[in-house]
XYZ file of C-alpha atoms in Angstrom:
541
model
C -163.070 -60.525 224.126
C -166.360 -58.912 225.111
C -169.043 -59.836 222.571
C -171.877 -58.116 224.365
C -173.180 -55.090 222.375
C -176.370 -54.296 224.261
C -177.639 -53.623 227.733
C -178.316 -57.294 228.534
C -175.765 -58.938 230.790
C -173.732 -61.619 229.024
C -171.614 -64.390 230.523
C -168.537 -62.710 229.101
C -169.378 -59.547 231.052
C -169.018 -61.289 234.402
C -165.824 -60.620 236.361
C -163.265 -63.413 236.659
C -164.106 -63.931 240.330
C -167.742 -64.790 239.499
C -166.791 -66.971 236.548
C -164.331 -68.855 238.715
C -167.046 -69.540 241.309
C -169.322 -70.891 238.549
C -166.573 -73.080 237.075
C -165.821 -74.549 240.494
C -169.431 -75.742 240.724
C -169.101 -77.737 237.490
C -167.471 -81.089 236.807
C -163.861 -80.457 235.830
C -164.058 -82.918 232.915
C -166.988 -81.008 231.382
C -165.222 -77.691 231.972
C -162.046 -78.683 230.153
C -163.847 -80.398 227.311
C -166.329 -77.543 226.713
C -164.474 -74.338 227.622
C -160.792 -74.858 226.891
C -160.953 -73.443 223.348
C -163.674 -70.817 223.846
C -161.237 -67.942 224.178
C -157.980 -66.995 225.885
C -159.723 -65.662 228.999
C -161.508 -68.958 229.703
C -158.305 -70.867 229.037
C -156.511 -68.814 231.689
C -159.300 -69.421 234.194
C -159.467 -73.185 233.807
C -155.672 -73.553 233.854
C -155.454 -71.560 237.066
C -153.079 -73.261 239.505
C -155.677 -73.432 242.286
C -158.270 -74.978 239.971
C -156.234 -77.750 238.376
C -154.590 -79.013 241.572
C -157.758 -81.036 242.351
C -158.403 -83.057 239.178
C -161.447 -85.369 239.247
C -161.616 -87.454 236.059
C -164.906 -89.174 236.876
C -168.357 -88.364 235.536
C -171.247 -89.992 237.354
C -174.287 -91.086 235.337
C -177.296 -92.080 237.422
C -179.056 -94.930 235.618
C -181.085 -95.715 238.724
C -180.652 -95.110 242.445
C -178.099 -97.892 242.929
C -176.927 -98.303 239.337
C -174.471 -95.491 238.652
C -171.569 -95.384 236.230
C -168.495 -93.194 236.500
C -166.870 -93.751 233.105
C -165.721 -90.825 230.988
C -166.615 -90.947 227.284
C -163.718 -92.183 225.183
C -163.582 -89.004 223.092
C -163.464 -86.836 226.204
C -160.871 -89.060 227.837
C -158.644 -88.931 224.751
C -158.754 -85.150 224.753
C -157.818 -85.001 228.428
C -155.001 -87.498 227.893
C -153.582 -85.842 224.767
C -154.183 -82.115 225.282
C -154.678 -81.370 228.977
C -152.672 -83.684 231.218
C -149.355 -83.055 229.376
C -149.683 -79.386 230.407
C -150.771 -79.778 234.031
C -149.713 -83.218 235.361
C -146.875 -81.810 237.462
C -149.267 -79.366 239.206
C -151.960 -81.857 240.227
C -152.120 -82.574 243.955
C -155.409 -84.489 244.152
C -156.512 -86.999 241.522
C -159.731 -89.040 241.182
C -159.934 -91.762 238.529
C -162.210 -94.673 237.689
C -161.475 -98.217 236.676
C -161.522 -97.827 232.882
C -159.120 -94.892 232.707
C -156.485 -95.802 235.303
C -153.819 -97.116 232.948
C -153.946 -94.111 230.609
C -154.161 -91.469 233.319
C -151.389 -92.796 235.563
C -148.766 -92.820 232.799
C -147.820 -89.228 233.630
C -145.439 -88.128 236.367
C -147.518 -86.514 239.114
C -144.689 -85.095 241.149
C -146.941 -83.160 243.580
C -149.665 -85.765 243.929
C -150.489 -86.699 247.524
C -154.224 -87.578 247.365
C -155.637 -90.357 245.171
C -159.256 -91.542 244.785
C -159.952 -94.871 243.084
C -163.657 -94.762 242.204
C -166.118 -97.524 241.275
C -163.607 -100.361 240.968
C -164.565 -104.017 240.913
C -162.842 -105.627 243.856
C -161.040 -108.333 241.895
C -159.723 -105.800 239.352
C -158.541 -103.375 242.037
C -156.803 -106.191 243.889
C -154.972 -107.174 240.707
C -153.842 -103.584 240.109
C -152.500 -103.365 243.640
C -150.463 -106.518 243.046
C -149.281 -106.121 239.441
C -149.455 -102.470 238.327
C -146.088 -101.025 239.263
C -147.008 -97.387 238.559
C -149.865 -97.518 241.071
C -147.784 -99.439 243.593
C -144.949 -96.900 243.370
C -147.356 -93.994 243.875
C -148.904 -95.626 246.926
C -145.555 -96.539 248.402
C -143.685 -93.298 247.811
C -146.176 -90.403 247.583
C -149.769 -90.960 248.625
C -150.743 -89.709 252.080
C -154.517 -89.498 251.459
C -156.342 -92.398 249.789
C -160.031 -92.923 248.965
C -161.254 -96.353 247.885
C -164.697 -96.966 246.347
C -165.670 -100.528 245.390
C -168.636 -101.638 243.308
C -170.974 -103.744 245.380
C -173.877 -104.557 243.022
C -176.326 -104.104 245.935
C -174.525 -106.756 248.012
C -174.154 -105.388 251.516
C -171.061 -107.385 252.475
C -168.076 -107.520 250.159
C -166.031 -110.664 249.662
C -162.726 -111.614 251.243
C -161.007 -109.925 248.296
C -161.963 -106.497 249.632
C -160.684 -107.406 253.093
C -157.381 -108.349 251.493
C -157.375 -105.055 249.585
C -157.621 -103.179 252.877
C -154.717 -105.134 254.371
C -152.644 -104.741 251.194
C -153.150 -100.976 251.248
C -151.851 -100.756 254.817
C -148.787 -102.734 253.758
C -148.093 -100.735 250.587
C -148.749 -97.167 251.708
C -145.704 -96.260 253.763
C -146.724 -92.592 254.080
C -150.486 -92.996 254.436
C -152.127 -90.584 256.893
C -155.791 -90.579 255.837
C -157.733 -93.563 254.447
C -161.374 -93.639 253.351
C -162.342 -97.236 252.630
C -165.841 -97.605 251.095
C -167.335 -94.434 252.616
C -166.812 -92.204 249.600
C -170.505 -92.319 248.605
C -173.239 -92.446 251.220
C -175.652 -94.532 249.124
C -173.193 -97.454 249.140
C -173.807 -99.851 252.028
C -171.007 -102.342 251.407
C -168.865 -103.545 254.307
C -165.853 -105.783 254.929
C -165.049 -108.323 257.614
C -161.510 -108.325 258.991
C -161.606 -109.487 262.613
C -160.571 -113.053 261.755
C -157.390 -111.895 260.025
C -154.067 -112.060 261.921
C -153.424 -108.817 263.811
C -149.959 -108.545 262.316
C -151.604 -107.909 258.934
C -153.488 -104.816 260.131
C -150.479 -102.593 260.701
C -149.701 -98.961 259.975
C -147.428 -96.654 261.930
C -148.471 -93.536 259.966
C -152.279 -93.744 259.681
C -154.040 -91.136 261.819
C -157.508 -90.952 260.218
C -159.651 -93.864 259.007
C -163.162 -94.036 257.569
C -164.434 -97.560 256.967
C -167.541 -99.760 256.714
C -167.308 -103.074 258.564
C -169.633 -106.024 259.071
C -169.489 -106.551 262.844
C -168.583 -104.888 266.110
C -165.643 -107.279 266.397
C -164.199 -105.668 263.255
C -164.307 -102.340 265.063
C -162.495 -103.794 268.074
C -159.951 -105.435 265.786
C -159.022 -102.074 264.277
C -158.623 -100.287 267.581
C -156.844 -103.060 269.414
C -154.649 -103.995 266.467
C -151.573 -102.213 265.132
C -152.962 -98.782 264.200
C -151.021 -97.196 267.013
C -151.251 -93.575 265.857
C -154.931 -93.551 264.941
C -156.534 -90.371 266.273
C -159.770 -90.325 264.243
C -162.014 -93.285 263.402
C -165.301 -92.940 261.511
C -166.821 -96.393 261.350
C -170.121 -97.764 260.058
C -170.956 -101.159 261.545
C -173.543 -103.308 259.786
C -174.450 -105.320 262.879
C -173.430 -104.676 266.457
C -173.614 -108.264 267.568
C -170.681 -108.912 269.842
C -168.703 -112.157 269.682
C -165.743 -111.853 272.056
C -162.334 -112.214 270.470
C -160.100 -114.844 272.008
C -157.080 -113.850 274.089
C -157.773 -110.131 273.745
C -156.272 -107.762 276.293
C -158.540 -104.734 276.520
C -156.719 -101.464 277.036
C -157.468 -97.767 277.082
C -157.279 -95.744 273.871
C -155.496 -92.512 274.864
C -154.526 -91.420 271.329
C -158.053 -91.516 269.911
C -159.416 -87.955 269.716
C -162.417 -88.336 267.411
C -164.704 -91.370 267.205
C -167.869 -91.826 265.148
C -169.945 -95.019 265.416
C -172.907 -95.615 263.101
C -175.119 -98.685 262.884
C -178.553 -98.681 261.248
C -179.606 -102.087 262.636
C -180.981 -102.595 266.137
C -178.582 -103.973 268.745
C -179.102 -105.703 272.106
C -175.463 -105.151 273.128
C -175.464 -101.434 273.949
C -175.298 -101.793 277.747
C -173.056 -104.831 277.912
C -170.421 -103.925 275.334
C -170.780 -100.478 273.726
C -170.774 -98.517 276.997
C -167.610 -100.218 278.359
C -166.006 -99.797 274.951
C -166.645 -96.035 274.884
C -165.249 -95.585 278.395
C -161.807 -96.656 277.155
C -161.568 -93.492 275.023
C -160.280 -91.393 277.880
C -158.922 -88.484 275.804
C -161.765 -88.252 273.303
C -162.553 -84.713 272.112
C -165.335 -85.485 269.626
C -167.942 -88.263 269.835
C -170.600 -89.072 267.220
C -173.148 -91.840 267.806
C -175.902 -93.076 265.482
C -177.484 -96.131 267.105
C -180.701 -98.121 267.465
C -180.969 -100.010 270.748
C -183.364 -102.683 271.992
C -183.971 -103.151 275.712
C -186.348 -105.503 277.515
C -188.412 -104.318 280.507
C -186.002 -101.440 281.002
C -185.753 -97.670 280.619
C -184.976 -95.249 277.815
C -181.587 -93.853 276.978
C -181.855 -90.208 277.969
C -179.660 -87.283 278.904
C -178.950 -88.329 282.488
C -177.940 -91.857 281.504
C -175.709 -90.677 278.641
C -173.965 -88.274 280.954
C -173.486 -90.672 283.873
C -172.474 -93.707 281.829
C -170.471 -92.124 278.996
C -169.738 -88.409 279.023
C -168.548 -88.148 282.610
C -165.672 -90.468 281.685
C -164.522 -88.143 278.851
C -163.071 -85.057 280.509
C -161.666 -83.665 277.234
C -164.878 -84.022 275.220
C -166.015 -80.776 273.590
C -168.328 -82.055 270.834
C -171.069 -84.678 271.126
C -173.448 -85.387 268.222
C -175.982 -88.210 268.471
C -179.102 -89.867 267.139
C -180.246 -92.764 269.344
C -183.412 -94.804 268.910
C -184.426 -96.905 271.913
C -187.052 -99.617 271.640
C -188.307 -101.030 274.948
C -189.988 -104.436 274.727
C -192.412 -104.756 277.617
C -192.831 -108.467 278.330
C -193.356 -109.066 282.029
C -193.134 -105.802 283.920
C -195.087 -102.620 283.765
C -192.981 -99.511 283.257
C -193.910 -95.899 283.508
C -193.826 -94.487 279.994
C -192.131 -91.090 280.188
C -193.516 -88.154 278.270
C -191.507 -86.228 275.736
C -191.218 -83.484 278.364
C -189.584 -86.001 280.735
C -187.051 -86.942 278.073
C -186.280 -83.298 277.324
C -185.878 -82.570 281.044
C -183.250 -85.322 281.348
C -180.894 -83.233 279.192
C -181.192 -80.058 281.259
C -178.124 -78.979 283.213
C -175.795 -81.470 281.559
C -174.077 -79.120 279.073
C -175.901 -80.548 276.063
C -176.764 -78.375 273.112
C -180.341 -78.303 271.813
C -181.951 -81.764 271.691
C -184.936 -83.106 269.771
C -186.968 -86.112 270.922
C -190.288 -87.934 270.827
C -191.845 -90.930 272.611
C -194.176 -93.459 270.998
C -196.295 -96.217 272.617
C -197.490 -99.268 270.644
C -199.693 -101.887 272.405
C -199.413 -105.364 270.899
C -202.097 -107.976 270.330
C -201.262 -111.307 272.034
C -200.108 -113.968 269.593
C -202.338 -117.000 269.059
C -199.441 -119.129 267.916
C -198.543 -121.813 270.449
C -195.297 -121.233 272.292
C -194.738 -117.780 270.774
C -194.892 -114.863 273.157
C -195.006 -111.326 271.803
C -194.241 -108.360 274.052
C -197.279 -106.761 275.653
C -196.244 -103.416 274.238
C -193.356 -101.631 272.547
C -192.304 -98.160 273.635
C -189.999 -96.219 271.356
C -187.970 -93.106 272.030
C -185.817 -91.177 269.594
C -183.345 -88.568 270.880
C -181.071 -86.521 268.631
C -178.870 -83.466 268.847
C -179.928 -80.348 266.944
C -179.339 -79.169 264.330
C -179.618 -82.713 262.994
C -176.272 -83.693 261.459
C -176.925 -87.129 259.948
C -177.967 -88.117 256.418
C -180.286 -90.902 257.615
C -183.376 -90.682 259.847
C -184.734 -94.034 261.077
C -188.003 -95.305 262.575
C -190.047 -92.124 262.232
C -193.596 -92.680 263.500
C -196.795 -90.750 264.167
C -195.350 -89.194 267.338
C -192.752 -87.284 265.300
C -192.431 -83.733 266.634
C -191.349 -82.004 263.410
C -188.356 -79.791 262.684
C -185.955 -79.119 259.818
C -183.712 -81.953 258.586
C -181.956 -80.508 255.574
C -179.079 -83.023 255.557
C -181.287 -86.129 255.498
C -181.501 -87.986 252.178
C -182.794 -91.331 253.518
C -185.903 -91.690 255.725
C -187.511 -94.816 257.186
C -191.079 -94.613 258.532
C -192.405 -97.409 260.769
C -195.619 -97.646 262.777
C -198.585 -99.878 263.658
C -200.925 -96.894 263.264
C -201.639 -95.586 259.745
C -199.668 -92.738 258.194
C -202.091 -90.118 256.909
C -201.809 -87.520 254.162
C -201.167 -84.704 256.647
C -198.071 -86.424 258.042
C -196.604 -86.863 254.545
C -197.223 -83.177 253.969
C -195.171 -82.416 257.104
C -192.452 -84.835 255.995
C -192.164 -83.216 252.565
C -191.559 -79.857 254.259
C -189.269 -81.017 257.067
C -187.105 -83.267 254.846
C -186.759 -81.072 251.740
C -183.875 -83.021 250.120
C -185.152 -86.550 250.618
C -183.897 -89.061 248.014
C -184.903 -92.395 249.550
C -188.138 -93.129 251.433
C -188.931 -96.483 253.080
C -192.423 -97.050 254.497
C -193.234 -99.974 256.807
C -196.914 -99.842 257.710
C -199.548 -102.516 257.116
C -202.513 -100.406 258.235
C -204.890 -98.800 255.688
C -205.252 -95.039 255.695
C -208.393 -93.602 257.263
C -208.398 -89.996 255.979
C -208.251 -90.342 252.205
C -210.934 -87.696 251.788
C -208.513 -85.027 253.048
C -206.087 -85.362 250.135
C -206.902 -81.945 248.718
C -203.319 -80.677 248.561
C -200.611 -82.022 246.275
C -197.549 -83.169 248.228
C -194.170 -82.521 246.625
C -191.031 -84.648 246.994
C -188.837 -82.933 244.374
C -185.678 -85.019 244.890
C -187.064 -88.475 245.710
C -185.323 -91.194 243.638
C -186.237 -94.393 245.484
C -189.572 -95.350 247.061
C -189.791 -98.589 249.055
C -193.332 -99.856 249.704
C -192.621 -103.596 250.073
C -193.862 -103.597 253.689
C -196.614 -101.053 253.139
C -200.375 -101.312 252.660
C -201.607 -100.678 249.120
C -203.029 -97.317 250.279
C -199.482 -95.914 250.343
C -198.979 -96.922 246.731
C -202.147 -94.946 245.979
C -200.794 -92.042 248.058
C -197.544 -91.822 246.096
C -198.087 -93.258 242.620
C -201.209 -91.327 241.645
C -199.885 -88.047 240.310
C -202.791 -85.988 241.659
C -201.803 -86.952 245.224
C -198.018 -86.618 245.191
C -195.507 -84.955 242.872
C -192.419 -87.152 242.266
C -190.485 -85.619 239.352
C -187.243 -87.572 240.034
C -188.561 -91.044 240.920
C -186.312 -93.762 239.419
C -186.707 -96.881 241.611
C -189.788 -98.510 243.116
C -189.814 -101.435 245.579
C -193.284 -102.938 246.017
C -195.357 -106.108 246.435
C -196.674 -107.463 243.147
C -200.259 -107.617 244.441
C -200.157 -103.935 245.437
C -198.661 -102.920 242.095
C -201.214 -104.889 240.083
C -204.070 -103.471 242.171
C -203.021 -99.828 242.029
C -202.294 -99.962 238.286
C -205.399 -102.063 237.523
C -203.186 -104.715 235.930
C -201.050 -102.048 234.235
C -203.861 -100.164 232.496
C -204.618 -97.335 234.960
C -203.776 -93.910 233.493
C -203.704 -92.297 236.965
C -200.482 -94.168 237.837
C -198.975 -94.336 234.345
C -196.901 -91.139 234.604
C -194.572 -92.308 237.383
C -194.450 -95.938 236.266
C -193.365 -94.876 232.778
C -190.370 -93.019 234.274
C -189.069 -95.881 236.436
C -185.580 -97.191 235.660
C -185.778 -100.115 238.111
C -188.663 -102.043 239.633
C -188.041 -104.341 242.615
C -190.849 -106.859 243.135
C -191.094 -109.051 246.242
C -191.467 -112.298 244.234
C -191.198 -113.659 240.666
C -194.185 -112.995 238.394
C -195.352 -113.479 234.824
C -195.499 -110.256 232.844
C -198.889 -109.436 231.401
C -199.273 -108.112 227.869
C -199.527 -104.521 229.123
C -196.507 -104.651 231.456
C -193.713 -103.646 229.032
C -195.576 -100.659 227.613
C -196.465 -99.532 231.129
C -192.770 -99.604 232.193
C -190.914 -98.676 228.970
C -187.651 -97.579 230.662
C -186.958 -100.571 232.884
C -183.310 -101.594 232.635
């Protein structure tokens, strides 16, 4: 029915194609709950076969950056269970559910279901379901080919042995499993599992071809590839620490079936030359390689285009896609090295069939330590090389030598330097990283150009600001609303002394706006709340 009686365009005047595009942008739970009984036309749209085959019964509520809930309101869930699922359950092909609704939702017969996402489960509860809940076990054994697992981690970076056992149990249960995403469903989660000490016979699957997983060590990565995943062709792995401890009685072999490999580690490693390079050379039929690494070398050279080609790419004759972001930190202790310019680094990529590459070089002299027996490096030279357009969601170790560019996919940025970050650089950052959600600043030097803060800097999407390792000047830069606009700030990490100073013991009106909106405050040490603290932070959870 068209209820529009004037010249102004009404929602009901839009063609079905446009309405369907709009509906697809909305959460399916909200769509069914709000639009099912509007009129017959909307009912036909939302019950369209193509729309209902991917049914996500999770609604994320962002309490703070790390504290998010996925539960559906009981009234909404009851309506879905009683009025919607009885009509469409046999047409659903992909289903996403959270912990509190699993028993009600899985009571229906999903005859076409092949993809299942278990979202925001506590590890002990999920493990119990996998052991005792026959409906879930039957689905995993007989139907599911694509499985996504998301486990609550409560800010703990490494999950317990229970989660490792969940991973092994899934491989045993899922007889038809082709694609498994284990703890990489949401990028803000940083939880990982450790599996390399488990018997190899437990890590077995003859059907799995694609795996995404977060693991604790490089040995976990080796365990997966040299275990019983014989048909694995794609591995996307995030490694917490690349600190190699050789496995006993391991026979290293080539990996001819692996076609796509992605290795990400946000922590610095010393083992790049000794272990990562030989490891990559075993992937003789690789077609796609993605590397996100931070490497420390001592009295050595940078990782550049010539070295990457001669040590890695030349051994991969089938490679047609190479995406990378590699930070190299050279500790100069005894020798003097020639510090290459950014032009030298760029030149190293010429003629080697690379796509466009971004880079910058940064030199930091160090003051000799006065502590007896402790020898600091004479200098640290840093180089960051990355393929363009930048494809990663994280950008690490940005410093004052940053060359600029557009980084529209980045949501997490870490800035580190021994020279101060000035207002002008933050202005560049706000433009070049337009969708930034998390910003970590490590800089103990006071700013020198405070008088130039004439323009308001805008970070429209920033949720988390970490200033624990930052001078108090950066708290002034960000928390005074006349300097920086932070409409979405939820979490603040900061030293207590800096917070008390910038807020004038929680009485300063210039910082009150952002502090009053905070949902979580992470202080570096315990403290006694003053009488003004609670009214200054009224929304703290």
